[in-house]
PDB file of C-alpha atoms in Angstrom:
ATOM      1  CA  UNK A   8     156.065 139.803  55.272  1.00  0.00           C
ATOM      2  CA  UNK A   9     153.576 138.346  52.976  1.00  0.00           C
ATOM      3  CA  UNK A  10     154.401 134.851  54.153  1.00  0.00           C
ATOM      4  CA  UNK A  11     154.148 136.006  57.761  1.00  0.00           C
ATOM      5  CA  UNK A  12     150.769 137.513  56.973  1.00  0.00           C
ATOM      6  CA  UNK A  13     149.602 134.262  55.368  1.00  0.00           C
ATOM      7  CA  UNK A  14     150.861 132.303  58.334  1.00  0.00           C
ATOM      8  CA  UNK A  15     149.006 134.590  60.758  1.00  0.00           C
ATOM      9  CA  UNK A  16     145.904 134.404  58.604  1.00  0.00           C
ATOM     10  CA  UNK A  17     146.055 130.596  58.577  1.00  0.00           C
ATOM     11  CA  UNK A  18     146.575 130.526  62.324  1.00  0.00           C
ATOM     12  CA  UNK A  19     143.585 132.782  62.767  1.00  0.00           C
ATOM     13  CA  UNK A  20     141.472 130.604  60.500  1.00  0.00           C
ATOM     14  CA  UNK A  21     142.471 127.559  62.534  1.00  0.00           C
ATOM     15  CA  UNK A  22     141.658 129.444  65.705  1.00  0.00           C
ATOM     16  CA  UNK A  23     138.249 130.380  64.318  1.00  0.00           C
ATOM     17  CA  UNK A  24     137.658 126.771  63.319  1.00  0.00           C
ATOM     18  CA  UNK A  25     138.681 125.565  66.789  1.00  0.00           C
ATOM     19  CA  UNK A  26     136.369 128.111  68.376  1.00  0.00           C
ATOM     20  CA  UNK A  27     133.508 127.015  66.144  1.00  0.00           C
ATOM     21  CA  UNK A  28     134.066 123.373  67.129  1.00  0.00           C
ATOM     22  CA  UNK A  29     134.377 124.354  70.775  1.00  0.00           C
ATOM     23  CA  UNK A  30     131.121 126.274  70.524  1.00  0.00           C
ATOM     24  CA  UNK A  31     129.395 123.250  68.949  1.00  0.00           C
ATOM     25  CA  UNK A  32     130.777 121.043  71.751  1.00  0.00           C
ATOM     26  CA  UNK A  33     129.469 123.486  74.329  1.00  0.00           C
ATOM     27  CA  UNK A  34     126.026 123.504  72.716  1.00  0.00           C
ATOM     28  CA  UNK A  35     125.954 119.700  72.697  1.00  0.00           C
ATOM     29  CA  UNK A  36     127.067 119.520  76.311  1.00  0.00           C
ATOM     30  CA  UNK A  37     124.363 121.978  77.330  1.00  0.00           C
ATOM     31  CA  UNK A  38     121.780 119.934  75.403  1.00  0.00           C
ATOM     32  CA  UNK A  39     123.042 116.811  77.215  1.00  0.00           C
ATOM     33  CA  UNK A  40     122.667 118.588  80.550  1.00  0.00           C
ATOM     34  CA  UNK A  41     119.068 119.589  79.712  1.00  0.00           C
ATOM     35  CA  UNK A  42     118.244 116.014  78.696  1.00  0.00           C
ATOM     36  CA  UNK A  43     119.872 114.627  81.825  1.00  0.00           C
ATOM     37  CA  UNK A  44     117.854 117.003  83.976  1.00  0.00           C
ATOM     38  CA  UNK A  45     114.659 115.866  82.261  1.00  0.00           C
ATOM     39  CA  UNK A  46     115.635 112.234  82.893  1.00  0.00           C
ATOM     40  CA  UNK A  47     116.509 113.045  86.516  1.00  0.00           C
ATOM     41  CA  UNK A  48     113.106 114.674  86.991  1.00  0.00           C
ATOM     42  CA  UNK A  49     111.366 111.604  85.602  1.00  0.00           C
ATOM     43  CA  UNK A  50     113.452 109.284  87.783  1.00  0.00           C
ATOM     44  CA  UNK A  51     112.775 111.388  90.869  1.00  0.00           C
ATOM     45  CA  UNK A  52     109.055 111.375  90.090  1.00  0.00           C
ATOM     46  CA  UNK A  53     109.194 107.579  89.814  1.00  0.00           C
ATOM     47  CA  UNK A  54     111.116 107.307  93.081  1.00  0.00           C
ATOM     48  CA  UNK A  55     108.692 109.654  94.864  1.00  0.00           C
ATOM     49  CA  UNK A  56     105.759 107.649  93.540  1.00  0.00           C
ATOM     50  CA  UNK A  57     107.278 104.394  94.792  1.00  0.00           C
ATOM     51  CA  UNK A  58     108.185 106.049  98.107  1.00  0.00           C
ATOM     52  CA  UNK A  59     104.570 107.210  98.530  1.00  0.00           C
ATOM     53  CA  UNK A  60     103.391 103.706  97.693  1.00  0.00           C
ATOM     54  CA  UNK A  61     105.731 102.269 100.341  1.00  0.00           C
ATOM     55  CA  UNK A  62     104.449 104.722 102.976  1.00  0.00           C
ATOM     56  CA  UNK A  63     100.859 103.837 102.118  1.00  0.00           C
ATOM     57  CA  UNK A  64     101.750 100.144 102.283  1.00  0.00           C
ATOM     58  CA  UNK A  65     103.352 100.686 105.709  1.00  0.00           C
ATOM     59  CA  UNK A  66     100.141 102.337 106.937  1.00  0.00           C
ATOM     60  CA  UNK A  67      98.130  99.385 105.653  1.00  0.00           C
ATOM     61  CA  UNK A  68     100.488  96.957 107.397  1.00  0.00           C
ATOM     62  CA  UNK A  69     100.125  98.918 110.640  1.00  0.00           C
ATOM     63  CA  UNK A  70      96.312  98.837 110.334  1.00  0.00           C
ATOM     64  CA  UNK A  71      96.420  95.105 109.589  1.00  0.00           C
ATOM     65  CA  UNK A  72      98.604  94.497 112.661  1.00  0.00           C
ATOM     66  CA  UNK A  73      96.095  96.428 114.776  1.00  0.00           C
ATOM     67  CA  UNK A  74      93.244  94.321 113.361  1.00  0.00           C
ATOM     68  CA  UNK A  75      95.194  91.148 114.157  1.00  0.00           C
ATOM     69  CA  UNK A  76      95.804  92.265 117.761  1.00  0.00           C
ATOM     70  CA  UNK A  77      92.117  93.124 118.185  1.00  0.00           C
ATOM     71  CA  UNK A  78      91.203  89.769 116.673  1.00  0.00           C
ATOM     72  CA  UNK A  79      93.583  88.025 119.102  1.00  0.00           C
ATOM     73  CA  UNK A  80      91.808  89.741 122.024  1.00  0.00           C
ATOM     74  CA  UNK A  81      88.436  88.590 120.663  1.00  0.00           C
ATOM     75  CA  UNK A  82      89.716  85.027 120.264  1.00  0.00           C
ATOM     76  CA  UNK A  83      91.075  85.054 123.836  1.00  0.00           C
ATOM     77  CA  UNK A  84      87.704  86.328 125.078  1.00  0.00           C
ATOM     78  CA  UNK A  85      85.945  83.602 123.083  1.00  0.00           C
ATOM     79  CA  UNK A  86      88.316  80.941 124.463  1.00  0.00           C
ATOM     80  CA  UNK A  87      87.580  82.161 127.970  1.00  0.00           C
ATOM     81  CA  UNK A  88      83.818  81.849 127.326  1.00  0.00           C
ATOM     82  CA  UNK A  89      84.277  78.354 125.920  1.00  0.00           C
ATOM     83  CA  UNK A  90      86.308  77.352 128.985  1.00  0.00           C
ATOM     84  CA  UNK A  91      83.639  78.722 131.342  1.00  0.00           C
ATOM     85  CA  UNK A  92      80.954  76.977 129.313  1.00  0.00           C
ATOM     86  CA  UNK A  93      82.813  73.656 129.481  1.00  0.00           C
ATOM     87  CA  UNK A  94      83.432  73.968 133.220  1.00  0.00           C
ATOM     88  CA  UNK A  95      79.816  74.813 133.971  1.00  0.00           C
ATOM     89  CA  UNK A  96      78.485  71.881 131.997  1.00  0.00           C
ATOM     90  CA  UNK A  97      75.460  73.964 131.097  1.00  0.00           C
ATOM     91  CA  UNK A  98      73.979  73.770 127.625  1.00  0.00           C
ATOM     92  CA  UNK A  99      72.758  77.359 127.783  1.00  0.00           C
ATOM     93  CA  UNK A 100      74.732  79.949 125.882  1.00  0.00           C
ATOM     94  CA  UNK A 101      76.060  77.419 123.410  1.00  0.00           C
ATOM     95  CA  UNK A 102      74.306  79.032 120.446  1.00  0.00           C
ATOM     96  CA  UNK A 103      75.628  82.479 121.362  1.00  0.00           C
ATOM     97  CA  UNK A 104      79.145  81.091 121.651  1.00  0.00           C
ATOM     98  CA  UNK A 105      78.769  79.418 118.268  1.00  0.00           C
ATOM     99  CA  UNK A 106      77.615  82.686 116.672  1.00  0.00           C
ATOM    100  CA  UNK A 107      80.617  84.427 118.235  1.00  0.00           C
ATOM    101  CA  UNK A 108      82.882  81.678 116.904  1.00  0.00           C
ATOM    102  CA  UNK A 109      81.423  81.989 113.398  1.00  0.00           C
ATOM    103  CA  UNK A 110      81.853  85.771 113.520  1.00  0.00           C
ATOM    104  CA  UNK A 111      85.487  85.420 114.591  1.00  0.00           C
ATOM    105  CA  UNK A 112      86.123  82.812 111.911  1.00  0.00           C
ATOM    106  CA  UNK A 113      84.671  85.093 109.195  1.00  0.00           C
ATOM    107  CA  UNK A 114      86.815  87.943 110.504  1.00  0.00           C
ATOM    108  CA  UNK A 115      89.864  85.670 110.373  1.00  0.00           C
ATOM    109  CA  UNK A 116      89.137  84.787 106.740  1.00  0.00           C
ATOM    110  CA  UNK A 117      88.782  88.492 105.903  1.00  0.00           C
ATOM    111  CA  UNK A 118      92.140  89.178 107.592  1.00  0.00           C
ATOM    112  CA  UNK A 119      93.701  86.336 105.593  1.00  0.00           C
ATOM    113  CA  UNK A 120      92.385  87.878 102.370  1.00  0.00           C
ATOM    114  CA  UNK A 121      93.669  91.311 103.439  1.00  0.00           C
ATOM    115  CA  UNK A 122      97.058  89.788 104.237  1.00  0.00           C
ATOM    116  CA  UNK A 123      97.236  88.182 100.783  1.00  0.00           C
ATOM    117  CA  UNK A 124      96.498  91.571  99.181  1.00  0.00           C
ATOM    118  CA  UNK A 125      99.227  93.175 101.301  1.00  0.00           C
ATOM    119  CA  UNK A 126     101.638  90.423 100.255  1.00  0.00           C
ATOM    120  CA  UNK A 127     100.881  90.988  96.564  1.00  0.00           C
ATOM    121  CA  UNK A 128     101.299  94.747  96.966  1.00  0.00           C
ATOM    122  CA  UNK A 129     104.618  94.198  98.753  1.00  0.00           C
ATOM    123  CA  UNK A 130     105.835  91.985  95.912  1.00  0.00           C
ATOM    124  CA  UNK A 131     104.714  94.590  93.364  1.00  0.00           C
ATOM    125  CA  UNK A 132     106.626  97.368  95.146  1.00  0.00           C
ATOM    126  CA  UNK A 133     109.760  95.211  95.429  1.00  0.00           C
ATOM    127  CA  UNK A 134     109.488  94.313  91.743  1.00  0.00           C
ATOM    128  CA  UNK A 135     109.296  98.011  90.819  1.00  0.00           C
ATOM    129  CA  UNK A 136     112.347  98.820  92.913  1.00  0.00           C
ATOM    130  CA  UNK A 137     114.352  95.888  91.577  1.00  0.00           C
ATOM    131  CA  UNK A 138     113.391  97.018  88.069  1.00  0.00           C
ATOM    132  CA  UNK A 139     115.125 100.341  88.653  1.00  0.00           C
ATOM    133  CA  UNK A 140     118.496  98.554  88.599  1.00  0.00           C
ATOM    134  CA  UNK A 141     120.200 100.930  91.023  1.00  0.00           C
ATOM    135  CA  UNK A 142     123.636  99.353  90.632  1.00  0.00           C
TER     136      UNK A 142
END
């Protein structure tokens, strides 16, 4: 019986050792899960930040498109005035038309600058997203 008792004791010791290792595994897995959740939170915060930036960029694009359409209307109006001026052959109103032209040209240059800023912002957003390496 003594040998049976030793055998049982050894089995129990092995069981205890297995349980201890299992417990250590479980602790490590739980620590991994906590770390993964922290990483997930950081990634989600990054994604939400980029998403907000995209929505803001979309609003800026929409506003820029509206400015372009308004500018197109002003150019068409200016073209119509030029046409009427040319048909009438009168010299009067030329200075006013020139001021209008200069105003429209300055507006166009401002829109071009705005467009360049939008383009750079777009490239920045795309670069951030490509940097996430979502594959």
